[in-house]
Amino acid sequence: MDAVNPEHSPSALTHLRQDGSAQMVDVSGKTETTREATATATVRTTVEVLGLLGSGGLPKGDALAVARVAGIMAAKKTPELIPLCHPLPLSKVTVDFELGTDSVAILATVKTRGVTGVEMEALTAASVAALSVYDMIKAVDKHAVLTDIKVLAKSGGKSGDWTL
Amino acid sequence: MDAVNPEHSPSALTHLRQDGSAQMVDVSGKTETTREATATATVRTTVEVLGLLGSGGLPKGDALAVARVAGIMAAKKTPELIPLCHPLPLSKVTVDFELGTDSVAILATVKTRGVTGVEMEALTAASVAALSVYDMIKAVDKHAVLTDIKVLAKSGGKSGDWTL
Amino acid sequence: MDAVNPEHSPSALTHLRQDGSAQMVDVSGKTETTREATATATVRTTVEVLGLLGSGGLPKGDALAVARVAGIMAAKKTPELIPLCHPLPLSKVTVDFELGTDSVAILATVKTRGVTGVEMEALTAASVAALSVYDMIKAVDKHAVLTDIKVLAKSGGKSGDWTL
Amino acid sequence: MDAVNPEHSPSALTHLRQDGSAQMVDVSGKTETTREATATATVRTTVEVLGLLGSGGLPKGDALAVARVAGIMAAKKTPELIPLCHPLPLSKVTVDFELGTDSVAILATVKTRGVTGVEMEALTAASVAALSVYDMIKAVDKHAVLTDIKVLAKSGGKSGDWTL
Amino acid sequence: MDAVNPEHSPSALTHLRQDGSAQMVDVSGKTETTREATATATVRTTVEVLGLLGSGGLPKGDALAVARVAGIMAAKKTPELIPLCHPLPLSKVTVDFELGTDSVAILATVKTRGVTGVEMEALTAASVAALSVYDMIKAVDKHAVLTDIKVLAKSGGKSGDWTL
Amino acid sequence: MDAVNPEHSPSALTHLRQDGSAQMVDVSGKTETTREATATATVRTTVEVLGLLGSGGLPKGDALAVARVAGIMAAKKTPELIPLCHPLPLSKVTVDFELGTDSVAILATVKTRGVTGVEMEALTAASVAALSVYDMIKAVDKHAVLTDIKVLAKSGGKSGDWTL
């Protein structure tokens, strides 16, 4: 029943109670399982910037390493950033970059053995890695855009595994 | 000379030194001025979700207030998240939402009296507000996408004012 | 024996060792159970301020939502604030407000599946929510007072359930 | 005019805009001056606990030093805890304790050279020091109460100096 | 096989993947056990400073209590400081000081019930306690040196117990 | 007079008051100047590990970039880690590595326009970079030692410039 188990209701914002007030929902009854999520983000910039970031698929200097570390550390900060997120013991975080002609695609994967999913952690890792890329290229291309930030796949939770 | 003053070079990643290693660049010689930046982010979701978030342009319950607070607090956390960002004494942060038919547009404005611009703070505020919106709607629309995250306007720095 | 197991001694400060030095006490042998605690805080202010915060029991604008988010996020920060507190995976946090004639009562409930109680987390949530209320009303009533901050109920630990 | 300069209105919550939404208000036009604030908090507990904390006015062991450090560090964390607080470069923090018969009085003084007052920093220091005292005595007196948390004096701002 | 189980390879940096990129390694398959580590650090300074810090083996004032609290709180911050460290639920932290003739030896012990070892937490606690000692004595001896920071003993993990 | 101006007394711990209690000392009267400090740390390990970290003076993979970012971010966290440190607006941070035969030397330089020196920030950057190096090599050499952590040079403060 939706009324009984609002967490799986397709038609309500579960972080808000009946009266509209926000809460960190009770997950103490949920089962601890191994959960994984993958999210992506894209930084659209210029051919010139891509030339500065790498060539032949290989990164130049520390730029991508800085963004990778930023993303990994941000995954750990997710419950500090997203007010209603539960703290989780992350057991793996990877952040990868694919250099295109005029864009950088970022892929973040997060794993936990916990009671809630880790899609917010994966999205936060991808977003902050993308923000860090922007920070490094903004002197050359202040009009770069962060786009297509979304969850690509999720597994291990009650709601079933899925891949985009 | 660009070689002498890499900070104003249009063709180099100023956060990387000659050997490719990252640094937090020296801004001790820059002038303190009042600086402002505005950034935007969009959460693309469904008509159903928009109905849950508000009606007649008015928000329902705490959802947008939670995302607004998340964005404001994230602006203050920018130097903790973006590795090479300088800490700045923020003097104003606002985060606004415009509810569309099937999307939420976020506008974040940040002001400082400091020696570097605040576009990273504005982008971080907009991004984290957007991530918080996703967190609250993900039970209803796990395929929501964060998009069009970019700087709209900047003023007060040496590189000149501009608006998109 | 109390001497052997100082944690249950009613007559010693368990965070201090024999020589008076502080420690984060060893809880590795304690059993993980579902634990809950509720704490309260009161902000005493004026009738005028209560009129600004809400009417007919309904809050006006974002003020209480800001204080609620502050309280929820502070619960997660407890081990960063209280030096000898153990980090715990919080599984639920709620913060509620009751508007009186000239005071605001705050109720914070925190739940965990962990090895120590969560009364510090509940007290921290209530206190920081109260501080945030003060922050928002201080321009109108700088003499507002935070008072009656205490634990109301605790359950799930070895020392037995209790309610004030 | 209040409408023009809501910051000095005695009859509005300055952190909320016309439409009720929260903001970190613009202080970029305010003058930097040396500002100071003193706040107090009291922990009401038992004669037994006071005997454990000290005797003859002298503290035993690290207990009060732990609470003092907690208060000083919390003052620096104020803008992370109170959502709409501006970050400020604190130039002095002291936290003092006065042991009574069955209560501990805490006095926190904070100073800055900045554009906003430091009463929130002083209140946060006093509150977190009090929470830390509770944490250390809760095994002996779980019914201890934090009370009378208020600003005692403020100087250096535009609104004039005052002492309670 | 190293290729299969790179974590126990004696000849590779396990935090780096084949292509040299950093990751937070996957520990979701590791068994949760009680783990403990002890680390040490030494601050070499002058006889004069030792006289200010204590006499007859007894500390004067709050100096060592401040450094002890700094070390305990830093242990909890380890995953925020060390980019590829996993967050762990610490179940015990102690920090001890031994005053020599012209040096202070620090001993930090950390315990967890978790899936990875806590040597980084013990090293971080010892290092930050040592940095705090330096901070307090630097006005008297700016040439003090932190030295001999190392793990002394580790137990509870798969790689076997050991003591230096 | 030392009694009048304890900050320049060569014979007292300025962070402790007459009664031994700790404080964050008042620096509101100090002049804002450009200040710089350089600190060093050394990680003593094995020839084998040095081979894994780099060859021909060039780093392999992300290892040193990770440690560099850790050091830069730690410099910004100094006032959160060192209890009595004042927050400062850092205007430059660099972290460099020199690979020896069986050791890694780390050099951290920090600059500010502020009222106190930045030697704690430089020491913290060097120490945390060294801890991050240890974290990455510990699977290969658990007996690596962090040593020789000290301030090498300081300029811009009232106490005069100096170099070791």
mmCIF file of C-alpha atoms in Angstrom, chain D residues 35-159:
data_model
loop_
_atom_site.group_PDB
_atom_site.id
_atom_site.type_symbol
_atom_site.label_atom_id
_atom_site.label_comp_id
_atom_site.label_asym_id
_atom_site.label_seq_id
_atom_site.Cartn_x
_atom_site.Cartn_y
_atom_site.Cartn_z
ATOM 1 C CA ARG D 35 33.260 43.708 16.374
ATOM 2 C CA GLU D 36 32.900 41.623 19.504
ATOM 3 C CA ALA D 37 30.112 39.604 21.096
ATOM 4 C CA THR D 38 29.790 37.630 24.313
ATOM 5 C CA ALA D 39 27.269 34.842 24.845
ATOM 6 C CA THR D 40 26.504 32.544 27.739
ATOM 7 C CA ALA D 41 25.036 29.076 28.295
ATOM 8 C CA THR D 42 24.351 27.112 31.457
ATOM 9 C CA VAL D 43 24.354 23.359 32.063
ATOM 10 C CA ARG D 44 22.104 22.481 35.007
ATOM 11 C CA THR D 45 23.102 19.160 36.517
ATOM 12 C CA THR D 46 23.715 17.712 40.031
ATOM 13 C CA VAL D 47 26.029 18.391 42.958
ATOM 14 C CA GLU D 48 27.546 14.957 42.330
ATOM 15 C CA VAL D 49 28.493 15.876 38.761
ATOM 16 C CA LEU D 50 30.011 19.149 39.866
ATOM 17 C CA GLY D 51 32.185 17.159 42.252
ATOM 18 C CA LEU D 52 33.402 15.075 39.332
ATOM 19 C CA LEU D 53 34.146 18.110 37.152
ATOM 20 C CA GLY D 54 36.231 20.007 39.690
ATOM 21 C CA SER D 55 36.746 21.084 43.226
ATOM 22 C CA GLY D 56 37.727 24.368 44.793
ATOM 23 C CA GLY D 57 36.967 26.038 41.481
ATOM 24 C CA LEU D 58 39.673 23.963 39.767
ATOM 25 C CA PRO D 59 38.803 21.559 36.979
ATOM 26 C CA LYS D 60 39.744 17.889 37.272
ATOM 27 C CA GLY D 61 41.348 16.271 34.257
ATOM 28 C CA ASP D 62 40.632 17.226 30.658
ATOM 29 C CA ALA D 63 36.834 17.638 30.833
ATOM 30 C CA LEU D 64 36.618 21.411 30.639
ATOM 31 C CA ALA D 65 39.558 21.651 28.229
ATOM 32 C CA VAL D 66 37.687 19.324 25.866
ATOM 33 C CA ALA D 67 34.554 21.486 26.076
ATOM 34 C CA ARG D 68 36.630 24.656 25.611
ATOM 35 C CA VAL D 69 38.252 23.301 22.450
ATOM 36 C CA ALA D 70 34.845 22.139 21.193
ATOM 37 C CA GLY D 71 33.472 25.650 21.685
ATOM 38 C CA ILE D 72 36.416 27.377 20.008
ATOM 39 C CA MET D 73 36.293 25.034 17.003
ATOM 40 C CA ALA D 74 32.508 25.390 16.752
ATOM 41 C CA ALA D 75 32.831 29.189 16.571
ATOM 42 C CA LYS D 76 34.901 28.665 13.417
ATOM 43 C CA LYS D 77 32.228 26.284 12.032
ATOM 44 C CA THR D 78 29.307 28.699 12.520
ATOM 45 C CA PRO D 79 28.753 29.473 8.799
ATOM 46 C CA GLU D 80 28.700 25.705 8.109
ATOM 47 C CA LEU D 81 26.015 25.179 10.765
ATOM 48 C CA ILE D 82 23.787 28.245 10.452
ATOM 49 C CA PRO D 83 22.584 28.268 6.835
ATOM 50 C CA LEU D 84 22.283 32.023 6.269
ATOM 51 C CA CYS D 85 25.371 33.127 8.259
ATOM 52 C CA HIS D 86 28.207 34.898 6.436
ATOM 53 C CA PRO D 87 31.722 33.497 6.753
ATOM 54 C CA LEU D 88 33.901 35.796 8.874
ATOM 55 C CA PRO D 89 37.650 35.906 9.663
ATOM 56 C CA LEU D 90 37.512 35.388 13.455
ATOM 57 C CA SER D 91 40.342 37.185 15.234
ATOM 58 C CA LYS D 92 39.775 35.919 18.798
ATOM 59 C CA VAL D 93 37.754 33.239 20.590
ATOM 60 C CA THR D 94 37.724 32.525 24.330
ATOM 61 C CA VAL D 95 35.515 30.079 26.215
ATOM 62 C CA ASP D 96 35.365 30.171 30.023
ATOM 63 C CA PHE D 97 33.640 28.045 32.637
ATOM 64 C CA GLU D 98 32.381 28.914 36.086
ATOM 65 C CA LEU D 99 31.582 25.931 38.268
ATOM 66 C CA GLY D 100 28.559 26.485 40.548
ATOM 67 C CA THR D 101 27.044 24.153 43.122
ATOM 68 C CA ASP D 102 24.995 22.176 40.633
ATOM 69 C CA SER D 103 25.556 23.978 37.364
ATOM 70 C CA VAL D 104 28.268 25.032 34.940
ATOM 71 C CA ALA D 105 28.108 28.512 33.453
ATOM 72 C CA ILE D 106 29.853 29.026 30.093
ATOM 73 C CA LEU D 107 31.004 32.368 28.715
ATOM 74 C CA ALA D 108 32.133 32.665 25.084
ATOM 75 C CA THR D 109 33.640 35.806 23.546
ATOM 76 C CA VAL D 110 34.329 36.181 19.843
ATOM 77 C CA LYS D 111 35.975 39.069 17.999
ATOM 78 C CA THR D 112 36.367 39.856 14.307
ATOM 79 C CA ARG D 113 37.392 42.583 11.915
ATOM 80 C CA GLY D 114 34.531 42.125 9.526
ATOM 81 C CA VAL D 115 31.296 43.392 8.066
ATOM 82 C CA THR D 116 28.774 41.550 10.243
ATOM 83 C CA GLY D 117 28.418 40.923 13.950
ATOM 84 C CA VAL D 118 29.656 37.788 15.690
ATOM 85 C CA GLU D 119 26.791 37.044 18.055
ATOM 86 C CA MET D 120 25.973 33.799 16.183
ATOM 87 C CA GLU D 121 29.603 32.707 16.564
ATOM 88 C CA ALA D 122 29.531 33.449 20.303
ATOM 89 C CA LEU D 123 26.205 31.645 20.753
ATOM 90 C CA THR D 124 27.434 28.660 18.750
ATOM 91 C CA ALA D 125 30.646 28.451 20.794
ATOM 92 C CA ALA D 126 28.700 28.573 24.069
ATOM 93 C CA SER D 127 26.104 26.034 22.875
ATOM 94 C CA VAL D 128 28.590 23.488 21.556
ATOM 95 C CA ALA D 129 30.751 23.814 24.677
ATOM 96 C CA ALA D 130 27.575 23.099 26.684
ATOM 97 C CA LEU D 131 26.704 20.114 24.461
ATOM 98 C CA SER D 132 30.231 18.767 25.031
ATOM 99 C CA VAL D 133 29.827 19.106 28.795
ATOM 100 C CA TYR D 134 26.544 17.160 28.514
ATOM 101 C CA ASP D 135 28.312 14.483 26.449
ATOM 102 C CA MET D 136 30.867 13.960 29.201
ATOM 103 C CA ILE D 137 28.405 13.862 32.098
ATOM 104 C CA LYS D 138 25.469 12.049 30.502
ATOM 105 C CA ALA D 139 26.498 8.650 31.878
ATOM 106 C CA VAL D 140 26.107 10.109 35.378
ATOM 107 C CA ASP D 141 23.231 12.559 34.811
ATOM 108 C CA LYS D 142 21.194 11.948 31.687
ATOM 109 C CA HIS D 143 18.660 14.566 32.811
ATOM 110 C CA ALA D 144 21.072 17.521 32.712
ATOM 111 C CA VAL D 145 19.543 20.546 30.964
ATOM 112 C CA LEU D 146 21.126 23.256 28.775
ATOM 113 C CA THR D 147 19.523 26.564 29.537
ATOM 114 C CA ASP D 148 19.797 30.366 29.440
ATOM 115 C CA ILE D 149 21.710 30.502 26.160
ATOM 116 C CA LYS D 150 21.775 34.144 25.143
ATOM 117 C CA VAL D 151 23.872 37.074 23.947
ATOM 118 C CA LEU D 152 25.200 39.146 26.853
ATOM 119 C CA ALA D 153 26.951 41.965 25.035
ATOM 120 C CA LYS D 154 27.761 43.169 21.559
ATOM 121 C CA SER D 155 29.960 45.973 20.299
ATOM 122 C CA GLY D 156 31.368 47.434 17.133
ATOM 123 C CA GLY D 157 28.415 47.246 14.759
ATOM 124 C CA LYS D 158 26.148 49.904 13.318
ATOM 125 C CA SER D 159 23.262 49.069 15.644
#
